[in-house]
Short mmCIF file of C-alpha atoms in Angstrom, two decimals:
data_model
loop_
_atom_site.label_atom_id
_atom_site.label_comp_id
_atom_site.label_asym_id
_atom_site.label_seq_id
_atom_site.Cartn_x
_atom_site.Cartn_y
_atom_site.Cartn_z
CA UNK A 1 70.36 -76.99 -34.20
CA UNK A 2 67.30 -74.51 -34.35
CA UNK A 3 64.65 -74.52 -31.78
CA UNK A 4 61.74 -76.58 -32.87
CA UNK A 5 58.81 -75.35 -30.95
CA UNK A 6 57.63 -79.03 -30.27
CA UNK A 7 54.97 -78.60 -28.15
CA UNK A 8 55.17 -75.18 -27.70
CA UNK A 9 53.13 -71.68 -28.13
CA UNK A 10 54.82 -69.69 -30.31
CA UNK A 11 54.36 -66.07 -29.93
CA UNK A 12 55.43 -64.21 -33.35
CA UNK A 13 57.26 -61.30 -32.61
CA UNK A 14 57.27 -59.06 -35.38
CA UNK A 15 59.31 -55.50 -35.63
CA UNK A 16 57.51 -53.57 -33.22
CA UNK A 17 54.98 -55.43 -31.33
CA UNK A 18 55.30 -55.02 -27.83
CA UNK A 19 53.45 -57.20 -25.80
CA UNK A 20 55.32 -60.02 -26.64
CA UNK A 21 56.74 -60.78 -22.94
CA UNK A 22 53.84 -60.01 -20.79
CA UNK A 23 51.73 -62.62 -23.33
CA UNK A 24 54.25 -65.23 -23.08
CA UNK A 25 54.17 -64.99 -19.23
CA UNK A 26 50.12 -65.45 -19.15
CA UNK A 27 50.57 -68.28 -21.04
CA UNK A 28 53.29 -69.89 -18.82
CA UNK A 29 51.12 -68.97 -15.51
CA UNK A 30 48.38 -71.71 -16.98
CA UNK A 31 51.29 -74.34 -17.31
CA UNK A 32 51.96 -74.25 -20.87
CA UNK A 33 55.22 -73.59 -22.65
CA UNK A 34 55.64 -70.43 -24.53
CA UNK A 35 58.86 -69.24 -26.60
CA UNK A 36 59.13 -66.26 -28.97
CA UNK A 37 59.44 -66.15 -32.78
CA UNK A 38 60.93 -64.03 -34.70
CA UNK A 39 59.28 -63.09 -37.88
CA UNK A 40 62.09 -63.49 -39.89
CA UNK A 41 63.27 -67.00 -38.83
CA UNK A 42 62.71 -70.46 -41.08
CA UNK A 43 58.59 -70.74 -40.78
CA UNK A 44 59.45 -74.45 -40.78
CA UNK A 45 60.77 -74.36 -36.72
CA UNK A 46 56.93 -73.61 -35.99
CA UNK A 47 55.70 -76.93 -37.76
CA UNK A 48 55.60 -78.70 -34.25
CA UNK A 49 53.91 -75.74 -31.95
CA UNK A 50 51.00 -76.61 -29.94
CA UNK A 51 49.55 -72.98 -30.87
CA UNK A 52 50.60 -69.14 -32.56
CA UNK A 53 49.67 -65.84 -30.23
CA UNK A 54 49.95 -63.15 -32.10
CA UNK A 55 50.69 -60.24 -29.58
CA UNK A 56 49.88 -56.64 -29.46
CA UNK A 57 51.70 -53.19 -30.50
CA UNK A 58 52.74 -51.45 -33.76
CA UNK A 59 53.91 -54.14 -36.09
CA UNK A 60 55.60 -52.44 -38.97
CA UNK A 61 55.10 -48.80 -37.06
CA UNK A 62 51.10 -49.32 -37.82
CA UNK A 63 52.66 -48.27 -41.69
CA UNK A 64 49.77 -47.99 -44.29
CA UNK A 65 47.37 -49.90 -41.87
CA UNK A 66 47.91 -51.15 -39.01
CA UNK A 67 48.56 -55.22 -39.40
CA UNK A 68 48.93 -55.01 -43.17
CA UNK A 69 52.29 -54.98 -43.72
CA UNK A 70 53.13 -58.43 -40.92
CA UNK A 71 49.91 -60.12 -42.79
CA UNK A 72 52.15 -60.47 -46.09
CA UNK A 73 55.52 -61.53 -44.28
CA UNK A 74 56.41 -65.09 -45.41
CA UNK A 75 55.40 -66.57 -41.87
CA UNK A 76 51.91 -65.84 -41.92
CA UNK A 77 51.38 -68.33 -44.51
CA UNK A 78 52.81 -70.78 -42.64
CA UNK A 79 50.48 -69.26 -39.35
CA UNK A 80 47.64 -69.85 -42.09
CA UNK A 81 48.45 -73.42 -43.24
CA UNK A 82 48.78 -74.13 -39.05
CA UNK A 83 44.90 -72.35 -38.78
CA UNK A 84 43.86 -74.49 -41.62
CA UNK A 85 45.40 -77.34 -40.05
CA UNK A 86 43.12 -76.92 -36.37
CA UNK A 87 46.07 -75.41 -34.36
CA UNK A 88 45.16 -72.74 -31.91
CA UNK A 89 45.86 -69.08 -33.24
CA UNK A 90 45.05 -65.92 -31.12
CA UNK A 91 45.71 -62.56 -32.08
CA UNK A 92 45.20 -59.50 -29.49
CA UNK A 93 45.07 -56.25 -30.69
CA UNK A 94 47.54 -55.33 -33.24
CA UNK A 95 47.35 -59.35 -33.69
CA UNK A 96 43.89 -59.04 -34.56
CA UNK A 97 44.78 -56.89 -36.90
CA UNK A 98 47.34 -59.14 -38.87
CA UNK A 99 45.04 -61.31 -38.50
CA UNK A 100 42.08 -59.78 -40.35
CA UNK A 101 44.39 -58.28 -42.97
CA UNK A 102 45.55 -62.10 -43.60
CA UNK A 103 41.98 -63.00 -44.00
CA UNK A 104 42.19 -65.92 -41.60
CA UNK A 105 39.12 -64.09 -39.88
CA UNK A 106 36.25 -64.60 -40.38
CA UNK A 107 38.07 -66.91 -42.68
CA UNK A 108 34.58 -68.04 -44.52
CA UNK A 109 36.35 -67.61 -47.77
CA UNK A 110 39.94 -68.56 -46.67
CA UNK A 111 42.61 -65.95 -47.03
CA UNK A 112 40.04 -63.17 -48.52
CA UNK A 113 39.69 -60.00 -46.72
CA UNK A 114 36.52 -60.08 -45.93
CA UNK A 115 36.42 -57.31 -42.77
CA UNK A 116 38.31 -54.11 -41.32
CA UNK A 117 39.78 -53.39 -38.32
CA UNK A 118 39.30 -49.51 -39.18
CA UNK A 119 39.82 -46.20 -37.07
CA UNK A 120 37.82 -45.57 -34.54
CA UNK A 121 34.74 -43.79 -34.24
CA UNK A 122 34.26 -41.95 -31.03
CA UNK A 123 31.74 -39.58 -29.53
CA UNK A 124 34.01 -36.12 -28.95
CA UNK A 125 37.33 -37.69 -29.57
CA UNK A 126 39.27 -39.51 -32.46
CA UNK A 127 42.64 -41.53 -32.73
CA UNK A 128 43.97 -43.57 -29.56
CA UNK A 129 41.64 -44.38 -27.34
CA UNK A 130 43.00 -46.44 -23.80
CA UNK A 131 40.63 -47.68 -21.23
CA UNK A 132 38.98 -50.53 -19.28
CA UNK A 133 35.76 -51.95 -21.12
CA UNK A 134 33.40 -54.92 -20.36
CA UNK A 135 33.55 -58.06 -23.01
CA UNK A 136 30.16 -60.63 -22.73
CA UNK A 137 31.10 -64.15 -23.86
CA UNK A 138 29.20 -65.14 -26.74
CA UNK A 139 27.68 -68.55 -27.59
CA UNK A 140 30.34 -69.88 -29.92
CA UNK A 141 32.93 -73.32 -30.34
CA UNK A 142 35.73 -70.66 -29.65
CA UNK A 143 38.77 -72.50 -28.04
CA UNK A 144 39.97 -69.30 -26.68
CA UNK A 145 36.77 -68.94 -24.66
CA UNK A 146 35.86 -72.10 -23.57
CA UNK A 147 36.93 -71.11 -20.01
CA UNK A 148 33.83 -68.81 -19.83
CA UNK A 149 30.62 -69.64 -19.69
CA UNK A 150 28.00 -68.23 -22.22
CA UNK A 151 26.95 -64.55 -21.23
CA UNK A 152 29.40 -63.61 -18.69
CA UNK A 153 30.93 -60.08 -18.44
CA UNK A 154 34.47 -59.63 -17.49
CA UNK A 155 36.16 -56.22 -17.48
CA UNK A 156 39.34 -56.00 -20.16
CA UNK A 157 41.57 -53.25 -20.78
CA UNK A 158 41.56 -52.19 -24.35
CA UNK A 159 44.49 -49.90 -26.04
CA UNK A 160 44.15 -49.00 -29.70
CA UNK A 161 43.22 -46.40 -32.80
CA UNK A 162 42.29 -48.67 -35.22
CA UNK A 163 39.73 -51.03 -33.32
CA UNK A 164 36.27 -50.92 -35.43
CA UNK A 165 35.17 -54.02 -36.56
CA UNK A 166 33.94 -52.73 -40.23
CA UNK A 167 32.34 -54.80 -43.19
CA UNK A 168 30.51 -54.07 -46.21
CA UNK A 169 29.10 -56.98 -47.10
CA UNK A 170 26.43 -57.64 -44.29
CA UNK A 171 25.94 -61.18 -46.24
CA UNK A 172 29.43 -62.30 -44.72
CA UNK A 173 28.07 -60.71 -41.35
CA UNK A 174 25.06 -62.82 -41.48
CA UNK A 175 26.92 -66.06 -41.76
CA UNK A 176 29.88 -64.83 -39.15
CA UNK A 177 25.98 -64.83 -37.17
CA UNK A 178 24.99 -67.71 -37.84
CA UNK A 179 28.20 -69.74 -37.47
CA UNK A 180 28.72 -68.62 -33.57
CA UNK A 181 31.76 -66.83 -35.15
CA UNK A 182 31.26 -63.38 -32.59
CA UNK A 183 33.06 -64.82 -29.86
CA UNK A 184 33.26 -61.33 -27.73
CA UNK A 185 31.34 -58.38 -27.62
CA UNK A 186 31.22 -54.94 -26.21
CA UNK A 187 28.85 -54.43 -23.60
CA UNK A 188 27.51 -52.47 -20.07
CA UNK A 189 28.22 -54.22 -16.66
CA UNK A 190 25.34 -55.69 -16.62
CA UNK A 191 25.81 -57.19 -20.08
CA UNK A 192 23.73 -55.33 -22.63
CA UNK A 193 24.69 -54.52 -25.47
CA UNK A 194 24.61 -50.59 -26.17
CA UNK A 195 26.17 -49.70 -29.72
CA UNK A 196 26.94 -46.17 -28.12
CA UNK A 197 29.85 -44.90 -27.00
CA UNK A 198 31.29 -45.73 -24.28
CA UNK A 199 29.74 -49.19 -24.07
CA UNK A 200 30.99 -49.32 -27.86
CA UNK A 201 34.24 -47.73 -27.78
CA UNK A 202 35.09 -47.40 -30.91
CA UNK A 203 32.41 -47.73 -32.89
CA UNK A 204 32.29 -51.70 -34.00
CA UNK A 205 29.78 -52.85 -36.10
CA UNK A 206 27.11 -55.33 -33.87
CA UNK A 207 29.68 -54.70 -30.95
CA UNK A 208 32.03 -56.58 -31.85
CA UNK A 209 35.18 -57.40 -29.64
CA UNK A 210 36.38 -60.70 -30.72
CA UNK A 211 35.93 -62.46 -34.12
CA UNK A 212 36.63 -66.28 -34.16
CA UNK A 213 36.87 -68.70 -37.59
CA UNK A 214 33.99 -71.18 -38.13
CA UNK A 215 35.88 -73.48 -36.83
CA UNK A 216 36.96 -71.83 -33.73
CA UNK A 217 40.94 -72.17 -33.25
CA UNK A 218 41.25 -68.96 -34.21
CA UNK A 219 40.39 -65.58 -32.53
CA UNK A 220 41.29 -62.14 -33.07
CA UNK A 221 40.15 -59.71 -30.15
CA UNK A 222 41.40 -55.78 -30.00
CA UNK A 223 41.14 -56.25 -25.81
CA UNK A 224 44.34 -57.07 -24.21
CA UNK A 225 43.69 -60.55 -21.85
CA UNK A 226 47.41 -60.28 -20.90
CA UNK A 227 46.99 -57.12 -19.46
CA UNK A 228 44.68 -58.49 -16.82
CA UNK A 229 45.95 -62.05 -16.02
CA UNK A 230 46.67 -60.87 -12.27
CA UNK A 231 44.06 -59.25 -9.93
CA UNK A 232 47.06 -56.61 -8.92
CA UNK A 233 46.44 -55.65 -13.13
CA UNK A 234 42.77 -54.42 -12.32
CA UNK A 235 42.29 -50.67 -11.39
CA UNK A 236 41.07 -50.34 -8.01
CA UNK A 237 38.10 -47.55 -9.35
CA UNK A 238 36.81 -50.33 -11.38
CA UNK A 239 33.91 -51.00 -9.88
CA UNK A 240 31.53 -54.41 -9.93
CA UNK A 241 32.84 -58.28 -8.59
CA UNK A 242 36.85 -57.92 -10.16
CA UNK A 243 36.91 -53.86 -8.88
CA UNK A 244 35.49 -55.14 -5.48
CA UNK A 245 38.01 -58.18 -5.56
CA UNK A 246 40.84 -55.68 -6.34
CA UNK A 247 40.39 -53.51 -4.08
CA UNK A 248 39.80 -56.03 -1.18
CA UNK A 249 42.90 -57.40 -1.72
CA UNK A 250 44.72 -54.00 -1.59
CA UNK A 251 48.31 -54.22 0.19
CA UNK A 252 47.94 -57.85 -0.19
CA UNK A 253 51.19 -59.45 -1.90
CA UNK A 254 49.53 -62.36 -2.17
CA UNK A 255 46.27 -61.92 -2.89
CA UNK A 256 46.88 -59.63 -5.55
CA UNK A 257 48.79 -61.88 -7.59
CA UNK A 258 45.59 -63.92 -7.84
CA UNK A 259 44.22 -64.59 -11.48
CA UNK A 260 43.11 -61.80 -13.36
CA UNK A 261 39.78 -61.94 -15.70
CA UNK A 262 42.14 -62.38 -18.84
CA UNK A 263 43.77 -65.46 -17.16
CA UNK A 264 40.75 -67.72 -19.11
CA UNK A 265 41.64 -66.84 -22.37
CA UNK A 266 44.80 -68.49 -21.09
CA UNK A 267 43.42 -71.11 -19.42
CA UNK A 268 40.84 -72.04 -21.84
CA UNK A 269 44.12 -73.11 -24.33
CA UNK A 270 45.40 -75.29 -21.32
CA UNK A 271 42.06 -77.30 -21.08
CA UNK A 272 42.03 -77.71 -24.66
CA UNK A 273 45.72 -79.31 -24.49
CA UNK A 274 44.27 -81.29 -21.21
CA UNK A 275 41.55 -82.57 -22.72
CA UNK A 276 43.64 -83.83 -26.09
CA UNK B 1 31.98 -23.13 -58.31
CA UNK B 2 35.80 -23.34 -58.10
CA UNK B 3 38.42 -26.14 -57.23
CA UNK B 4 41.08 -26.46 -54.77
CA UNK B 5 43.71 -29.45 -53.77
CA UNK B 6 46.09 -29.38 -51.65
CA UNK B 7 49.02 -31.64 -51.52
CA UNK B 8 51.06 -32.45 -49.01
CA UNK B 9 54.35 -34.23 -49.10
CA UNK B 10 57.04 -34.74 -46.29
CA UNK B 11 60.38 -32.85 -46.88
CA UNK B 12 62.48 -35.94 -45.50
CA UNK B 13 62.23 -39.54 -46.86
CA UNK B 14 58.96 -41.06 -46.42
CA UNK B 15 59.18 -44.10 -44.52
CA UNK B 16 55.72 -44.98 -45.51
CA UNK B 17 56.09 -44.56 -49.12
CA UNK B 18 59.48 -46.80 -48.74
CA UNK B 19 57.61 -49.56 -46.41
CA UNK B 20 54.49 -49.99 -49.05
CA UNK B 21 57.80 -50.12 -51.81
CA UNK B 22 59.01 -52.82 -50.46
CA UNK B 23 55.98 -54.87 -49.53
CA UNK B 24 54.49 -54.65 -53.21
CA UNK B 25 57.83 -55.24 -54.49
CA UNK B 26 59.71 -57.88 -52.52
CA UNK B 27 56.16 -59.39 -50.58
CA UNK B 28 53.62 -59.21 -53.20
CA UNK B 29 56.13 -59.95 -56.06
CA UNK B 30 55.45 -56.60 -58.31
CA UNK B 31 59.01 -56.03 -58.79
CA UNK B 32 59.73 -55.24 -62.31
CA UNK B 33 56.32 -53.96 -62.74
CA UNK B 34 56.59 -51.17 -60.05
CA UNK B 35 58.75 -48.06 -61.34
CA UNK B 36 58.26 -45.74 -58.70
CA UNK B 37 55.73 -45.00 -55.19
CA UNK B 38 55.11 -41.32 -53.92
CA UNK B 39 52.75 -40.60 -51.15
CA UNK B 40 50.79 -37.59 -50.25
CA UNK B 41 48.53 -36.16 -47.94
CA UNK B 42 45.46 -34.45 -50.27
CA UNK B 43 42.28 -32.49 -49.87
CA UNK B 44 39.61 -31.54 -52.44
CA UNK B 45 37.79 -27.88 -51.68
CA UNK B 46 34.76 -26.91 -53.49
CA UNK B 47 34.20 -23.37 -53.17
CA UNK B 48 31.80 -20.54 -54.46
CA UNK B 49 33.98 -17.48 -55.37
CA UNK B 50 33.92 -14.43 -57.90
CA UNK B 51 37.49 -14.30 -57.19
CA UNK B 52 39.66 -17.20 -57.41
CA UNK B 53 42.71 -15.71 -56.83
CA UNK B 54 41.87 -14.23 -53.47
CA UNK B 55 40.30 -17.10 -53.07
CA UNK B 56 42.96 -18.99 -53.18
CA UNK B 57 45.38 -16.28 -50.62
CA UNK B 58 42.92 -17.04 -48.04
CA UNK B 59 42.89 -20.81 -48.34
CA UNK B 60 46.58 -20.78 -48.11
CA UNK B 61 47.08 -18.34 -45.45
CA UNK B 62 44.92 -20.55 -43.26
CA UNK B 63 46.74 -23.40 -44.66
CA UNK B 64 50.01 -22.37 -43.44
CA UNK B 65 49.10 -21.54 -40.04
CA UNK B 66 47.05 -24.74 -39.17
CA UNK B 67 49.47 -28.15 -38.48
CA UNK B 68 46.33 -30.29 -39.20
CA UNK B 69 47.05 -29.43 -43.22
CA UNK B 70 50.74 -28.40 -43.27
CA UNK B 71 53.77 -28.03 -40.94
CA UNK B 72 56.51 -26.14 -42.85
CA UNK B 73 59.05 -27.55 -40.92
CA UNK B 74 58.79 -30.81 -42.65
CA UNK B 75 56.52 -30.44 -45.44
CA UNK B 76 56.22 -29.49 -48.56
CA UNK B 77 53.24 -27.95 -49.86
CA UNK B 78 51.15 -27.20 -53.02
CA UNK B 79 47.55 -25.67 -53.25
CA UNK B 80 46.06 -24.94 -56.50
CA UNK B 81 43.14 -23.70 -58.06
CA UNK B 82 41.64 -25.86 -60.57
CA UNK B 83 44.50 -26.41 -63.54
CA UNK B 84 45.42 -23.09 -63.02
CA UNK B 85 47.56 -20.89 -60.39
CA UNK B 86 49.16 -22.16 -57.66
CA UNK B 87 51.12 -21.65 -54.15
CA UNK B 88 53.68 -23.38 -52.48
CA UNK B 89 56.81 -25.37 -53.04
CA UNK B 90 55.86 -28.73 -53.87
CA UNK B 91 56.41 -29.18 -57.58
CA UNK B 92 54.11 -31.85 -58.10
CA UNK B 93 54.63 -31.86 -61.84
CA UNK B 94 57.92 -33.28 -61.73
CA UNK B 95 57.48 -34.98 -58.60
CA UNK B 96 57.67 -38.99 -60.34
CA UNK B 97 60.39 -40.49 -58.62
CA UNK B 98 61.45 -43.41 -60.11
CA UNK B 99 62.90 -46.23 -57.48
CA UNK B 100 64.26 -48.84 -59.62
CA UNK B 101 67.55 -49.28 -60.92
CA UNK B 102 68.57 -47.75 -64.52
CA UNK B 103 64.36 -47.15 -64.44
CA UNK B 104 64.97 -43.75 -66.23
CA UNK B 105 64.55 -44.73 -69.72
CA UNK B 106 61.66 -46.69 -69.20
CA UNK B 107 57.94 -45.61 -70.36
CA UNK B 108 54.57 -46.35 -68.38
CA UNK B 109 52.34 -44.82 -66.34
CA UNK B 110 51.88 -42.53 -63.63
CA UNK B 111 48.36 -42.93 -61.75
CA UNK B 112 47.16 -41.19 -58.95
CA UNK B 113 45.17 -43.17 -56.69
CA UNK B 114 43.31 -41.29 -53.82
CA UNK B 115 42.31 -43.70 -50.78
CA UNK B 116 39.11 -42.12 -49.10
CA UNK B 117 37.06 -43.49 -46.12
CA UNK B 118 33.72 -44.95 -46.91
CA UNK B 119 32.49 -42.79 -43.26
CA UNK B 120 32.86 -39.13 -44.07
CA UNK B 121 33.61 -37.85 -40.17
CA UNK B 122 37.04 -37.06 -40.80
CA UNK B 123 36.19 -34.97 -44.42
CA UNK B 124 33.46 -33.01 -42.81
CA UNK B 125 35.88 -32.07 -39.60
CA UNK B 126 38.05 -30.82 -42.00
CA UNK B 127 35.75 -28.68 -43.98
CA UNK B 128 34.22 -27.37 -40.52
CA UNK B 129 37.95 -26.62 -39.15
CA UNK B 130 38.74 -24.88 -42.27
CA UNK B 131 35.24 -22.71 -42.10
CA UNK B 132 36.31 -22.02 -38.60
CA UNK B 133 39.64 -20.02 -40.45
CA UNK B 134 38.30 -18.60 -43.65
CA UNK B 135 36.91 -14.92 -43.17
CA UNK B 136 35.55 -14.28 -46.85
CA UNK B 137 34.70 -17.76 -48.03
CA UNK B 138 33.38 -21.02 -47.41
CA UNK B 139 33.93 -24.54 -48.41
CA UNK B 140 30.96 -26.33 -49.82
CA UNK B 141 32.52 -29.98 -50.44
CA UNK B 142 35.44 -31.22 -49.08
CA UNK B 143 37.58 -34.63 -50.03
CA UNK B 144 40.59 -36.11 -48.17
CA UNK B 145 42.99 -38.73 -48.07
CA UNK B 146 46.40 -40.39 -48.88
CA UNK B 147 47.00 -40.08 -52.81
CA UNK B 148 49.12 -42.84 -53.61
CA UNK B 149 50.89 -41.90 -57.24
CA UNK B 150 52.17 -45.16 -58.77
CA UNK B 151 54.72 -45.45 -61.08
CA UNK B 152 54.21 -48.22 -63.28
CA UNK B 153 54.57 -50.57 -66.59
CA UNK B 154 51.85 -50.24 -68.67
CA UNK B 155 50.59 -50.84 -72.59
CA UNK B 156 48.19 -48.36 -71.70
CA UNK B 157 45.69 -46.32 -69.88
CA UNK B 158 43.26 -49.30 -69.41
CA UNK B 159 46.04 -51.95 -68.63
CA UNK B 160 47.41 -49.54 -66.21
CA UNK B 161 44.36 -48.46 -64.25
CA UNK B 162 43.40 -52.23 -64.00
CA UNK B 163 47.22 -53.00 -62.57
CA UNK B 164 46.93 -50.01 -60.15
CA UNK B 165 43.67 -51.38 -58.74
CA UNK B 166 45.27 -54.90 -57.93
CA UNK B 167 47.96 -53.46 -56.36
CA UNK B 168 46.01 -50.71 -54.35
CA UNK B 169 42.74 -52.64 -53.17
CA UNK B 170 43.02 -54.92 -50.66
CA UNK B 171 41.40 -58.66 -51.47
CA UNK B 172 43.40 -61.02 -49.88
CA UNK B 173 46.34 -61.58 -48.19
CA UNK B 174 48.38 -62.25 -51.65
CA UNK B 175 46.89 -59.41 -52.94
CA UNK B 176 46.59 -55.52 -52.74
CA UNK B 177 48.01 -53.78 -50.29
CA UNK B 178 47.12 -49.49 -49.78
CA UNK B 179 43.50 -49.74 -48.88
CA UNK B 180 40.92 -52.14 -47.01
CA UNK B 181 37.69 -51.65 -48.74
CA UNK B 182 35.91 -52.32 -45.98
CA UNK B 183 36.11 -49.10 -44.66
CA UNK B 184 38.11 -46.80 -47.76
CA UNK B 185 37.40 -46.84 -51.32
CA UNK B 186 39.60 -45.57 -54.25
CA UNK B 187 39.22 -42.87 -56.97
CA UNK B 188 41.49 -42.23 -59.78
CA UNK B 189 42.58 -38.76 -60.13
CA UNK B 190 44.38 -38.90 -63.53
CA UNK B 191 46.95 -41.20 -65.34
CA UNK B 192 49.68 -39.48 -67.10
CA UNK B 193 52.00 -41.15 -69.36
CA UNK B 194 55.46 -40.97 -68.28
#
């Protein structure tokens, strides 16, 4: 009898992602169910999920581009006929990247490519870039996000090459504006936005960190929430309100497995399922 | 004003080249139009010279020694001057593999499709690393990429640019696979009938 995934968040593991544990253990810390996917198995076991994550890493070795090669596997037409259908889909990172390449974001015109997660553009440096960067919130119907409130800054660890939002058509842009579909951008401590780098770190058109559909079930961020679900995550140098929490809670079992700012992604999915 | 490519092509199986196979052919359903898939590393140099042929020493002598362009230990090389003489031991001119079964006899096309970036950063670190190198001349223009060289059924020339460009550009997630043209374009180097 195969697993059904009723009621469950199904995180799609394809050949060579990586994150794949850590994100289903964020998403059991809020309460919620989570169970792993295999790309390869019958698309049909997923009809009954609560929600898709896709997770971070090298799907397909990053081959041609990174995210291309998962976004024609068989299963993520069945992740788009979910999205279509309302259900909650995230992708982080190399997730995002499926997910762009799928054209299920922006998703204006459904299942066209209409925008580039492309290599990075960085003062002095090119090709991986791995730090800690500050997201702001945006105004938007983002069910990934509803945990925050408009305008706040939390610090996110970020861990990619190929991270620049990129589009040519700056009509698309426009409407991904005007539709609240910029869920997450790059920005200082104090939240401004500064399209240079650091602040920008890797060169995203309008700062962008996280895209979400019109609709808003589904997200694709390059910053890795699961990476910073617990407070012991966040480096102690950090600086601001989550550097000064970490570091206050140094040598502290307990307090340092307190939540983390990526815990709200998380925990904004739990509320939605609370509130249905 | 002379011309210079380079091409660059792994010794060892490509993994890449055998990836982007199978996706067109067993994800995107082009089996039975796709004959063969080679991929290769390339760069355009546009230089001013009196002497092409010395010329064309220097450019491979730097070539050689910098891992950026080649690493002999697993790749195979071949840098030449306009149609004319060349270096190396890449023989691109008989370089069409053909990956389908009993494909041998069959006629079609062989395009090469280069996949550029729209942002020129990475061209113009080339052509300033190579400047860096070269004692006696300089390169004035400078193009790089991936050249994809497609192997495929065609009636001809037209028919098989038009197939090359659905299968190269991406536009959705049922189609085109080699390039996102939100941030790479494509150009056409030639198509050959094979």
């Amino acid at each position: 009898m195969p697993e059904t995934f009723q009621d469950k968040v199904a995180i799609i593991q394809f050949p060579g992602v990586n994150c794949e544990y850590e994100t289903a253990r964020a998403v059991r810390m809020v309460g919620l169910e989570a169970e792993l996917f295999r790309w390869n198995e019958d698309p049909h076991m997923l009809d009954h999920c609560s929600a898709v994550i896709l997770p971070g890493g090298f799907s397909y070795q990053d081959r041609i581009r990174a995210g291309v090669v998962a976004a024609k596997d068989k299963i993520m037409g069945k992740v788009s006929e979910l999205a279509r259908e309302g259900r909650p889909v995230l992708g982080i990172c190399n997730g995002a990247q499926v997910l762009v390449e799928s054209g299920l974001i922006p998703g204006i015109h459904w299942e066209r490519v209409d925008l580039a997660l492309a290599p990075n553009i960085m003062a002095d440096r090119e090709g991986y870039y791995c730090t800690w960067i500050y997201l702001r919130c945006e105004e938007s119907g983002c069910v990934w996000t509803r945990a925050f409130r408009t305008g706040e800054v939390v610090p996110m660890p970020i861990a990619h090459a190929e991270g620049r939002f990129a589009i040519t058509d700056r009509d698309v842009l426009g409407e991904m504006e005007k539709q609240g579909q910029i869920a997450l951008r790059y920005c200082t401590p104090a939240g401004e936005i500064d399209e240079r780098f650091p602040v920008n770190p890797n060169g995203s058109v309008s700062n962008i960190a996280g895209v979400c559909n019109a609709e808003g079930n589904v997200l694709a961020m390059m910053p890795h929430p699961e990476r910073a679900t617990w407070l012991r995550q966040v480096p102690e140098d950090l600086g601001g309100p989550w550097g000064g929490k970490r570091t206050s809670s140094s040598g502290d079992r307990n307090g340092l497995e307190a939540e983390g700012p990526g815990m709200m992604f998380f925990s904004s999915l739990a509320a939605k399922e609370v509130d249905e | 004003m002379a011309r210079f490519d380079l091409w660059v092509k792994l010794k060892v199986i490509d993994l890449v080249a055998q990836t982007a196979w199978m996706t067109l052919t067993e994800k995107l359903g082009l089996e039975g139009e796709l004959l063969g898939l080679a991929r290769y590393s390339f760069w355009r140099m546009e230089i001013e010279t009196d002497d092409g042929p010395a010329a064309l020493d220097e450019i491979d002598r730097v070539i050689r020694l910098d891992s950026a362009f080649t690493n002999q230990n697993k790749h195979l090389y071949m840098l030449r001057m306009d149609e004319g003489p060349a270096r190396g031991d890449l023989l691109l001119d008989k370089d069409y593999p053909v990956l389908v079964e009993n494909g041998g006899g069959r006629s079609g096309f062989a395009v090469d499709c280069l996949v550029r970036e729209l942002d020129t950063e990475r061209e113009e670190g080339y052509r300033s690393r190579l400047n860096a190198r070269l004692e006696n001349i300089q390169v004035n223009g400078l193009a790089a990429g991936e050249v994809w060289r497609i192997l495929l059924d065609a009636g001809n020339e037209k028919e098989a640019e038009q197939k090359v460009e659905r299968i190269v550009v991406t536009t959705s997630r049922r189609e085109g696979l080699l390039l996102n043209p939100h941030y790479q374009r494509l150009e056409i180097l030639s198509i050959v009938p094979i």
